[in-house]
XYZ file of N, CA, C and O in Angstrom:
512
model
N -15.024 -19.099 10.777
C -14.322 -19.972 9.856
C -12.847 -20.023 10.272
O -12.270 -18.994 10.625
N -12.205 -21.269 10.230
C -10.642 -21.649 10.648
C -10.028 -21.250 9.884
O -10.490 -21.520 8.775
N -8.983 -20.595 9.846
C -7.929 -20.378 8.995
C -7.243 -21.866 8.605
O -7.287 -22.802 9.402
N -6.697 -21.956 7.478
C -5.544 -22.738 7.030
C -4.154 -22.725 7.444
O -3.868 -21.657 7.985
N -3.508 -23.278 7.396
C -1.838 -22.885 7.778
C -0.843 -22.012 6.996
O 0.195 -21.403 7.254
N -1.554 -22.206 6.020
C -1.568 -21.599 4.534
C -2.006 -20.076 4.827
O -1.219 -19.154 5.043
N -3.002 -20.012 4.803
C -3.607 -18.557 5.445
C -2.884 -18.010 6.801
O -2.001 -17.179 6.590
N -3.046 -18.239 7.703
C -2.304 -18.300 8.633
C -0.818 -17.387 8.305
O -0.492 -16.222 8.531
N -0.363 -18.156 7.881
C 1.131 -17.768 7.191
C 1.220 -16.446 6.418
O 1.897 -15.544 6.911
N 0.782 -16.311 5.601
C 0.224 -15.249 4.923
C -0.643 -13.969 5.185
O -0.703 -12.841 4.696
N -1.350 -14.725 6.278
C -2.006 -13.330 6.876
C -0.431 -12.730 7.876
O -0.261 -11.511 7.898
N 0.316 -13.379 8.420
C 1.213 -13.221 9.420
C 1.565 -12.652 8.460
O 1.006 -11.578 8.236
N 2.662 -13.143 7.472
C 3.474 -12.193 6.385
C 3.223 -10.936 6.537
O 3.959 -10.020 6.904
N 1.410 -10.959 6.028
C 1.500 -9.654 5.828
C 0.999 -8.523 6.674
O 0.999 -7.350 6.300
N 0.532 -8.986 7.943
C 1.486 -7.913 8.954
C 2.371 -7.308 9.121
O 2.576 -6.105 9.283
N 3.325 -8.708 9.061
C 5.002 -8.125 9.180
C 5.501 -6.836 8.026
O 6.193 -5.896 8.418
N 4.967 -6.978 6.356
C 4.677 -6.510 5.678
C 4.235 -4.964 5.473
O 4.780 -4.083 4.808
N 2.953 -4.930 6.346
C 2.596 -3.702 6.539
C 2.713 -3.286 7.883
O 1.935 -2.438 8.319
N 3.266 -3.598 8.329
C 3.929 -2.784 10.095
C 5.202 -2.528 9.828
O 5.699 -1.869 10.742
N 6.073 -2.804 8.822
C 7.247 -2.673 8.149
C 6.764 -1.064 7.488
O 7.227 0.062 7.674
N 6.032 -1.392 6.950
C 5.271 0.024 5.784
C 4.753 1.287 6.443
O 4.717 2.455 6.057
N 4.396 0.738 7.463
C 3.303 2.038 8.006
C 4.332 3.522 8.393
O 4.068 4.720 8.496
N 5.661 2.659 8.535
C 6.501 4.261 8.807
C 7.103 4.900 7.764
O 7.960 4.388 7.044
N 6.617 6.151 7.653
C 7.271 6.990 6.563
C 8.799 6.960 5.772
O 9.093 6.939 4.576
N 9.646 6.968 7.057
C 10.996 6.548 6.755
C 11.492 5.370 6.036
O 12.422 5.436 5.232
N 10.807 4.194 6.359
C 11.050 2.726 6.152
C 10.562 3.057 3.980
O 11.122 2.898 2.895
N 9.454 3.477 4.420
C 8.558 3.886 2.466
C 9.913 4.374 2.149
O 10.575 3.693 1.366
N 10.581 5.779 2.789
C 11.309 6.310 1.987
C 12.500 5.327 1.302
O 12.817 5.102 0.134
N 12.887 4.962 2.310
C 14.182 4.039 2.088
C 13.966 3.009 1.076
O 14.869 2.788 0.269
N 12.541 2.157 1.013
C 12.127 1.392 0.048
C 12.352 2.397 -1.261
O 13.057 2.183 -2.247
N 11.824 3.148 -1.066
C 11.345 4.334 -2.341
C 12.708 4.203 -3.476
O 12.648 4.020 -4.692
N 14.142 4.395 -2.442
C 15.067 4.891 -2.607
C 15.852 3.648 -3.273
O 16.700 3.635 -4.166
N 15.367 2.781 -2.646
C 16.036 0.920 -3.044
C 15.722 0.622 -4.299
O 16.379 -0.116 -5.033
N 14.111 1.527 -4.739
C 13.694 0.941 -5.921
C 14.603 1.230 -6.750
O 14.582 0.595 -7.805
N 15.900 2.469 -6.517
C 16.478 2.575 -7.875
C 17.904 1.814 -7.899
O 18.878 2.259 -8.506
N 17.903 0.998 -7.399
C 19.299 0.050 -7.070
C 19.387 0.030 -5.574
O 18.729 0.685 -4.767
N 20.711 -1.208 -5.281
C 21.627 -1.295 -4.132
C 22.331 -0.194 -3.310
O 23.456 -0.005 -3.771
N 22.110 0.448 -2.453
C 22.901 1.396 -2.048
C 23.555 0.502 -0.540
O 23.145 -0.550 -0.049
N 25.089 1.706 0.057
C 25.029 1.208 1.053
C 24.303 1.773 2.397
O 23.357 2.456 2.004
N 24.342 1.773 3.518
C 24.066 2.231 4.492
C 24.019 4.043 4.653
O 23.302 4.933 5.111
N 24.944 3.898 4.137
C 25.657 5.216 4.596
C 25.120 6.095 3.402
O 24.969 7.271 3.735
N 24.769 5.790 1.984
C 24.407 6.435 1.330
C 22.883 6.125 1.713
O 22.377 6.913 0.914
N 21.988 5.646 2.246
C 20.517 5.483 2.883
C 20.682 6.572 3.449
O 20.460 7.660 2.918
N 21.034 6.424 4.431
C 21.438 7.642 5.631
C 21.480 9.094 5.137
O 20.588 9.837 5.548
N 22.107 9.428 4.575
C 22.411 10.651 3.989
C 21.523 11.263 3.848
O 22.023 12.387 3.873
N 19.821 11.489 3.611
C 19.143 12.339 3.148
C 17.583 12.780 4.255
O 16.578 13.479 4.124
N 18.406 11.536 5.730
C 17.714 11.906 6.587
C 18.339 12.114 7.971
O 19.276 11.457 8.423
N 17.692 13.122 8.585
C 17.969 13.646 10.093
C 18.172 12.823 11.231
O 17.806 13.105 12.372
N 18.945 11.494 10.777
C 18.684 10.656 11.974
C 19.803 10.256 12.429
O 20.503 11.234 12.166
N 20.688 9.280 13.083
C 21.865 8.701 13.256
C 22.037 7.999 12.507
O 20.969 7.664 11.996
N 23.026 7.426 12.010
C 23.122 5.499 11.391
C 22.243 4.595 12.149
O 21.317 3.931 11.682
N 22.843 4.669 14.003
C 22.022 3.352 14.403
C 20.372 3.515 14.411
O 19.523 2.757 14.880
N 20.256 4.541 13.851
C 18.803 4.866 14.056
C 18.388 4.299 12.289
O 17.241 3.868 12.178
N 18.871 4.298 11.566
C 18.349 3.617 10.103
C 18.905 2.762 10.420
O 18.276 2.020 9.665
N 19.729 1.957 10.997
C 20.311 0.793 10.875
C 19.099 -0.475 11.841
O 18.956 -1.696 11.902
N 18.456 0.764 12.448
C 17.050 -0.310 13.370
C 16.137 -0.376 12.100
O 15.665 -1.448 11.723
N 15.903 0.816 11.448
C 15.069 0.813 10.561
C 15.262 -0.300 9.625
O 14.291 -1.053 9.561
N 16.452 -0.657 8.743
C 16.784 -1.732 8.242
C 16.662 -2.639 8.793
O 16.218 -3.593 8.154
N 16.913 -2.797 9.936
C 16.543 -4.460 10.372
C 15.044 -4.822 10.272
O 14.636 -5.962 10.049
N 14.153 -3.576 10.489
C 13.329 -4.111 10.092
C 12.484 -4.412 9.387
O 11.546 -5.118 9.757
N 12.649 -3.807 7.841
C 12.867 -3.905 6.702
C 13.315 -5.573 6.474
O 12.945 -6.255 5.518
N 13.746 -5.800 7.019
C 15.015 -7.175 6.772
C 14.388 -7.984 7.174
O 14.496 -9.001 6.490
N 13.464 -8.119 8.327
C 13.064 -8.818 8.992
C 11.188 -9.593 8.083
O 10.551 -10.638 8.220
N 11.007 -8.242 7.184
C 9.909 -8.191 6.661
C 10.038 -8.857 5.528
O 8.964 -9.318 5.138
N 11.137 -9.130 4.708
C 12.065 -9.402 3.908
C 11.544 -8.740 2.336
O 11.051 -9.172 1.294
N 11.997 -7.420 2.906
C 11.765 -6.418 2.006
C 12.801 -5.805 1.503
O 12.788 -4.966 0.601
N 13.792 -6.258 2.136
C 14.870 -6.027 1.767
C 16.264 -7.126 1.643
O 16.066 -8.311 1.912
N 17.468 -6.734 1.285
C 18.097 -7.806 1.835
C 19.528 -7.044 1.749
O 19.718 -5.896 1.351
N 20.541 -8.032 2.254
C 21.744 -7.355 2.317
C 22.874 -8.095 1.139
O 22.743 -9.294 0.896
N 23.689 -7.490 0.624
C 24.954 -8.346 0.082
C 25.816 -7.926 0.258
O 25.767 -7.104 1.174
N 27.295 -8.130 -0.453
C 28.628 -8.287 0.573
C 29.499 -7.744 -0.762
O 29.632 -8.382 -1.807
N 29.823 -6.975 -0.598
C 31.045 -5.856 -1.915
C 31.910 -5.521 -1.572
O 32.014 -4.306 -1.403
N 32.948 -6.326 -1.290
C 34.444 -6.134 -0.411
C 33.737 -5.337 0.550
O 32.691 -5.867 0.927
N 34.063 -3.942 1.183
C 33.803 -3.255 2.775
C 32.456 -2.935 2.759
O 31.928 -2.482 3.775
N 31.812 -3.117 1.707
C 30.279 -2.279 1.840
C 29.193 -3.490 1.997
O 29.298 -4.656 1.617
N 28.345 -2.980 2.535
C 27.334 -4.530 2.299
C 25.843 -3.668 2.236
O 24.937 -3.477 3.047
N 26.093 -3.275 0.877
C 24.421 -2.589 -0.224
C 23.261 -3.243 0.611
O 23.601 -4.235 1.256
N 22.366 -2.977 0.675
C 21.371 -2.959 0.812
C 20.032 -3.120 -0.833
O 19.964 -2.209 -1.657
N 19.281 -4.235 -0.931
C 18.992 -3.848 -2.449
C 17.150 -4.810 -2.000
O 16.978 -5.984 -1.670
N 16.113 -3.688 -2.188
C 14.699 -3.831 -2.431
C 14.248 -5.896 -3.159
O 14.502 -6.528 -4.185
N 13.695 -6.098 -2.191
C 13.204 -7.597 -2.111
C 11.400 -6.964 -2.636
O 10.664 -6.181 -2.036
N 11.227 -7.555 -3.696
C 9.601 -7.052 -4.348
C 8.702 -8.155 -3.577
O 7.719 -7.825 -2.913
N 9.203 -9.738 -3.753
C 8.071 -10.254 -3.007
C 7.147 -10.104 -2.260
O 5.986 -10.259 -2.639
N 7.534 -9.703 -0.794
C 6.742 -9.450 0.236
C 5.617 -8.178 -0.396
O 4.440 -8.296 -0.058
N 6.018 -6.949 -1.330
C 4.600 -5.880 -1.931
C 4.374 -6.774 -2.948
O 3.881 -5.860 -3.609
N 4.273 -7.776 -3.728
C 3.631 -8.232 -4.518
C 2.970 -9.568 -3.661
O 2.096 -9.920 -4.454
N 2.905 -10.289 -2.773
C 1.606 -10.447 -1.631
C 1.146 -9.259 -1.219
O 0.085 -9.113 -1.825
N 1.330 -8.344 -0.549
C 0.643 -7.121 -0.456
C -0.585 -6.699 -1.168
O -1.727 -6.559 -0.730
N -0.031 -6.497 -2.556
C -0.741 -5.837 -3.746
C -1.598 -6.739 -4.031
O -2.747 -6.300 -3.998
N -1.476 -8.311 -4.419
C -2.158 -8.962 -4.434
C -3.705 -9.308 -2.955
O -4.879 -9.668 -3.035
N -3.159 -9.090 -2.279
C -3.998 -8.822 -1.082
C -4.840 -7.884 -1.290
O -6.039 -8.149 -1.379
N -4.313 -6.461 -1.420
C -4.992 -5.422 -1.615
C -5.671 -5.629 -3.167
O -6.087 -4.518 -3.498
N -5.915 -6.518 -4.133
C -6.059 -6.255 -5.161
C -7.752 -6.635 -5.199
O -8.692 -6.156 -5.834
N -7.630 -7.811 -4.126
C -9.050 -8.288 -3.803
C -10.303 -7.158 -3.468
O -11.466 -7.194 -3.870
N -9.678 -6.205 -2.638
C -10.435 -5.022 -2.198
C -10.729 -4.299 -2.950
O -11.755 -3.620 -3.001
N -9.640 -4.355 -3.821
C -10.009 -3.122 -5.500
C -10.970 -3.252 -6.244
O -11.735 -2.429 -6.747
N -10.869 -4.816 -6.319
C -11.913 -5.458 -7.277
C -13.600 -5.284 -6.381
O -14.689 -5.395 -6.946
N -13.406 -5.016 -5.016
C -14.987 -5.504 -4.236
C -15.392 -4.041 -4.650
O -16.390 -3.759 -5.313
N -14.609 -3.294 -4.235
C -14.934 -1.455 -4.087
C -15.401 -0.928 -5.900
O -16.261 -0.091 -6.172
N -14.708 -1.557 -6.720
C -14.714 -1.495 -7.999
C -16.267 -1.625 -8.778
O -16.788 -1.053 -9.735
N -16.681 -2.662 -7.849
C -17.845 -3.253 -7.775
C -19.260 -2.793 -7.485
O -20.350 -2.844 -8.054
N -18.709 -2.268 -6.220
C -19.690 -1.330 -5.216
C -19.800 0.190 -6.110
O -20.475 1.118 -5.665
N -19.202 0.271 -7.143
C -19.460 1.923 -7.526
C -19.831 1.246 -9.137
O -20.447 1.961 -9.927
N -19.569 0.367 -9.391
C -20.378 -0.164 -10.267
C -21.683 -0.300 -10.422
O -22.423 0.134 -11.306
N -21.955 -1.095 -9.258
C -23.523 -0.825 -9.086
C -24.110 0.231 -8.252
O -25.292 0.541 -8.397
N -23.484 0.702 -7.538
C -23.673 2.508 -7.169
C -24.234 3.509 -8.263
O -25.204 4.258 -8.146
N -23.499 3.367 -9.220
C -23.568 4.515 -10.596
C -24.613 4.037 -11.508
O -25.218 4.804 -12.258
N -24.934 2.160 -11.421
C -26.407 1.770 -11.986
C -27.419 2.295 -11.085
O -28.389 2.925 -11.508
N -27.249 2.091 -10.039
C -28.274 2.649 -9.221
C -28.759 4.243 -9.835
O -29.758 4.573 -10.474
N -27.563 5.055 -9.327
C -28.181 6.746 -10.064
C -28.495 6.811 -10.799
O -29.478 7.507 -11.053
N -27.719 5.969 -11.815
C -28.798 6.403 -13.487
C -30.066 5.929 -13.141
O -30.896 6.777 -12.814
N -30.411 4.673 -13.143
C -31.992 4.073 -12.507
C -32.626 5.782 -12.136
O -33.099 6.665 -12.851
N -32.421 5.700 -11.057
C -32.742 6.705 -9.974
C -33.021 8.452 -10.422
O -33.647 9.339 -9.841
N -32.094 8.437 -11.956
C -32.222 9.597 -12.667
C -33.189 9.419 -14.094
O -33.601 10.391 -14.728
N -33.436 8.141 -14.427
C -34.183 8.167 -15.218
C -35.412 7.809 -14.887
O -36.393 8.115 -15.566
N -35.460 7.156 -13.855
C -37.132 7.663 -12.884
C -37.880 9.350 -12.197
O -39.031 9.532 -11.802
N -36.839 10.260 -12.260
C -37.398 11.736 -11.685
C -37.701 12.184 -12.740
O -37.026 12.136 -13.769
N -39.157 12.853 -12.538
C -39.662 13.440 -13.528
C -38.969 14.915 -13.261
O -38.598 15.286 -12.147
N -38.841 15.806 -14.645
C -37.994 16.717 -14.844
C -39.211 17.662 -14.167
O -40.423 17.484 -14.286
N -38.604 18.589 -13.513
C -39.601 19.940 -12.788
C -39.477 21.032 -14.019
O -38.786 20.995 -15.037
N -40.287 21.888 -13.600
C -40.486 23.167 -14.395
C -40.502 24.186 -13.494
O -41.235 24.206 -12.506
N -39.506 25.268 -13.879
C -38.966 26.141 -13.246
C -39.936 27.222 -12.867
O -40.102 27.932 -13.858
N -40.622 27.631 -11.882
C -41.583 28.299 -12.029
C -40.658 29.810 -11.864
O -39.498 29.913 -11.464
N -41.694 31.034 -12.363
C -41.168 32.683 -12.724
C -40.645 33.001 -11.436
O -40.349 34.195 -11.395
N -40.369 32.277 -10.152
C -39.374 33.143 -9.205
C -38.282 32.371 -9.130
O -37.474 32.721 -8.269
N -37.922 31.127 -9.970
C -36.861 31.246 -9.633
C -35.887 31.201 -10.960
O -34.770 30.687 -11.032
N -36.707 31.959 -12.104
C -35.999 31.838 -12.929
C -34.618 32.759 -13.231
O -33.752 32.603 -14.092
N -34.799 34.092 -11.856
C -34.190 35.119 -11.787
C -33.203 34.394 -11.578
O -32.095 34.898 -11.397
């Protein structure tokens, strides 16, 4: 089946999306955005790395547009863009609902499956 342009787009997004995500550091920094704007330098601070080494990390964050930048006389904050995880979540929400499904009728199945075995009777060796 062809994708749409529409699809297309969206499946791309959310690559960019989750190849943005997959590194621990990038989560943290999101993690950290969720509680406001910080700048650079306060990002930086709570990990073992250089600036230009979060400052790659941000770009690509930025690039995912998971983030974004603004302009505060000398500082330019950094402040958490939700869009791009709410396609995400919505993406992933489809899967929740299939898997949701599958243990739905999984757990009809066992009961079935438990109210068809006839109950055994314990015979005198192994009642010890």
């Amino acid at each position: 089946m062809e994708q749409s342009s529409y699809e297309r787009a969206t499946s791309s997004r959310l690559d960019v999306t989750f190849a943005a995500l997959a590194n621990p550091t990038r989560r943290a920094i999101l993690a950290r955005l969720a509680s406001g704007a910080v700048s650079v330098t306060e990002l930086a601070e709570p990990f073992a790395m250089t600036q230009p080494a979060i400052s790659r990390h941000l770009k690509v964050l930025e690039r995912a547009g998971l983030i974004s930048s603004g302009s505060d006389a000398q500082r330019r904050p950094r402040k958490l863009e939700a869009r791009p995880l709410a396609e995400a979540t919505e993406w992933l929400d489809g899967y929740r609902k299939y898997w949701e499904a599958s243990f739905v009728r999984l757990e009809s199945l066992l009961n079935e499956l438990k109210a068809k075995k006839p109950k055994r009777k314990r015979s005198a060796t192994n009642r010890r």
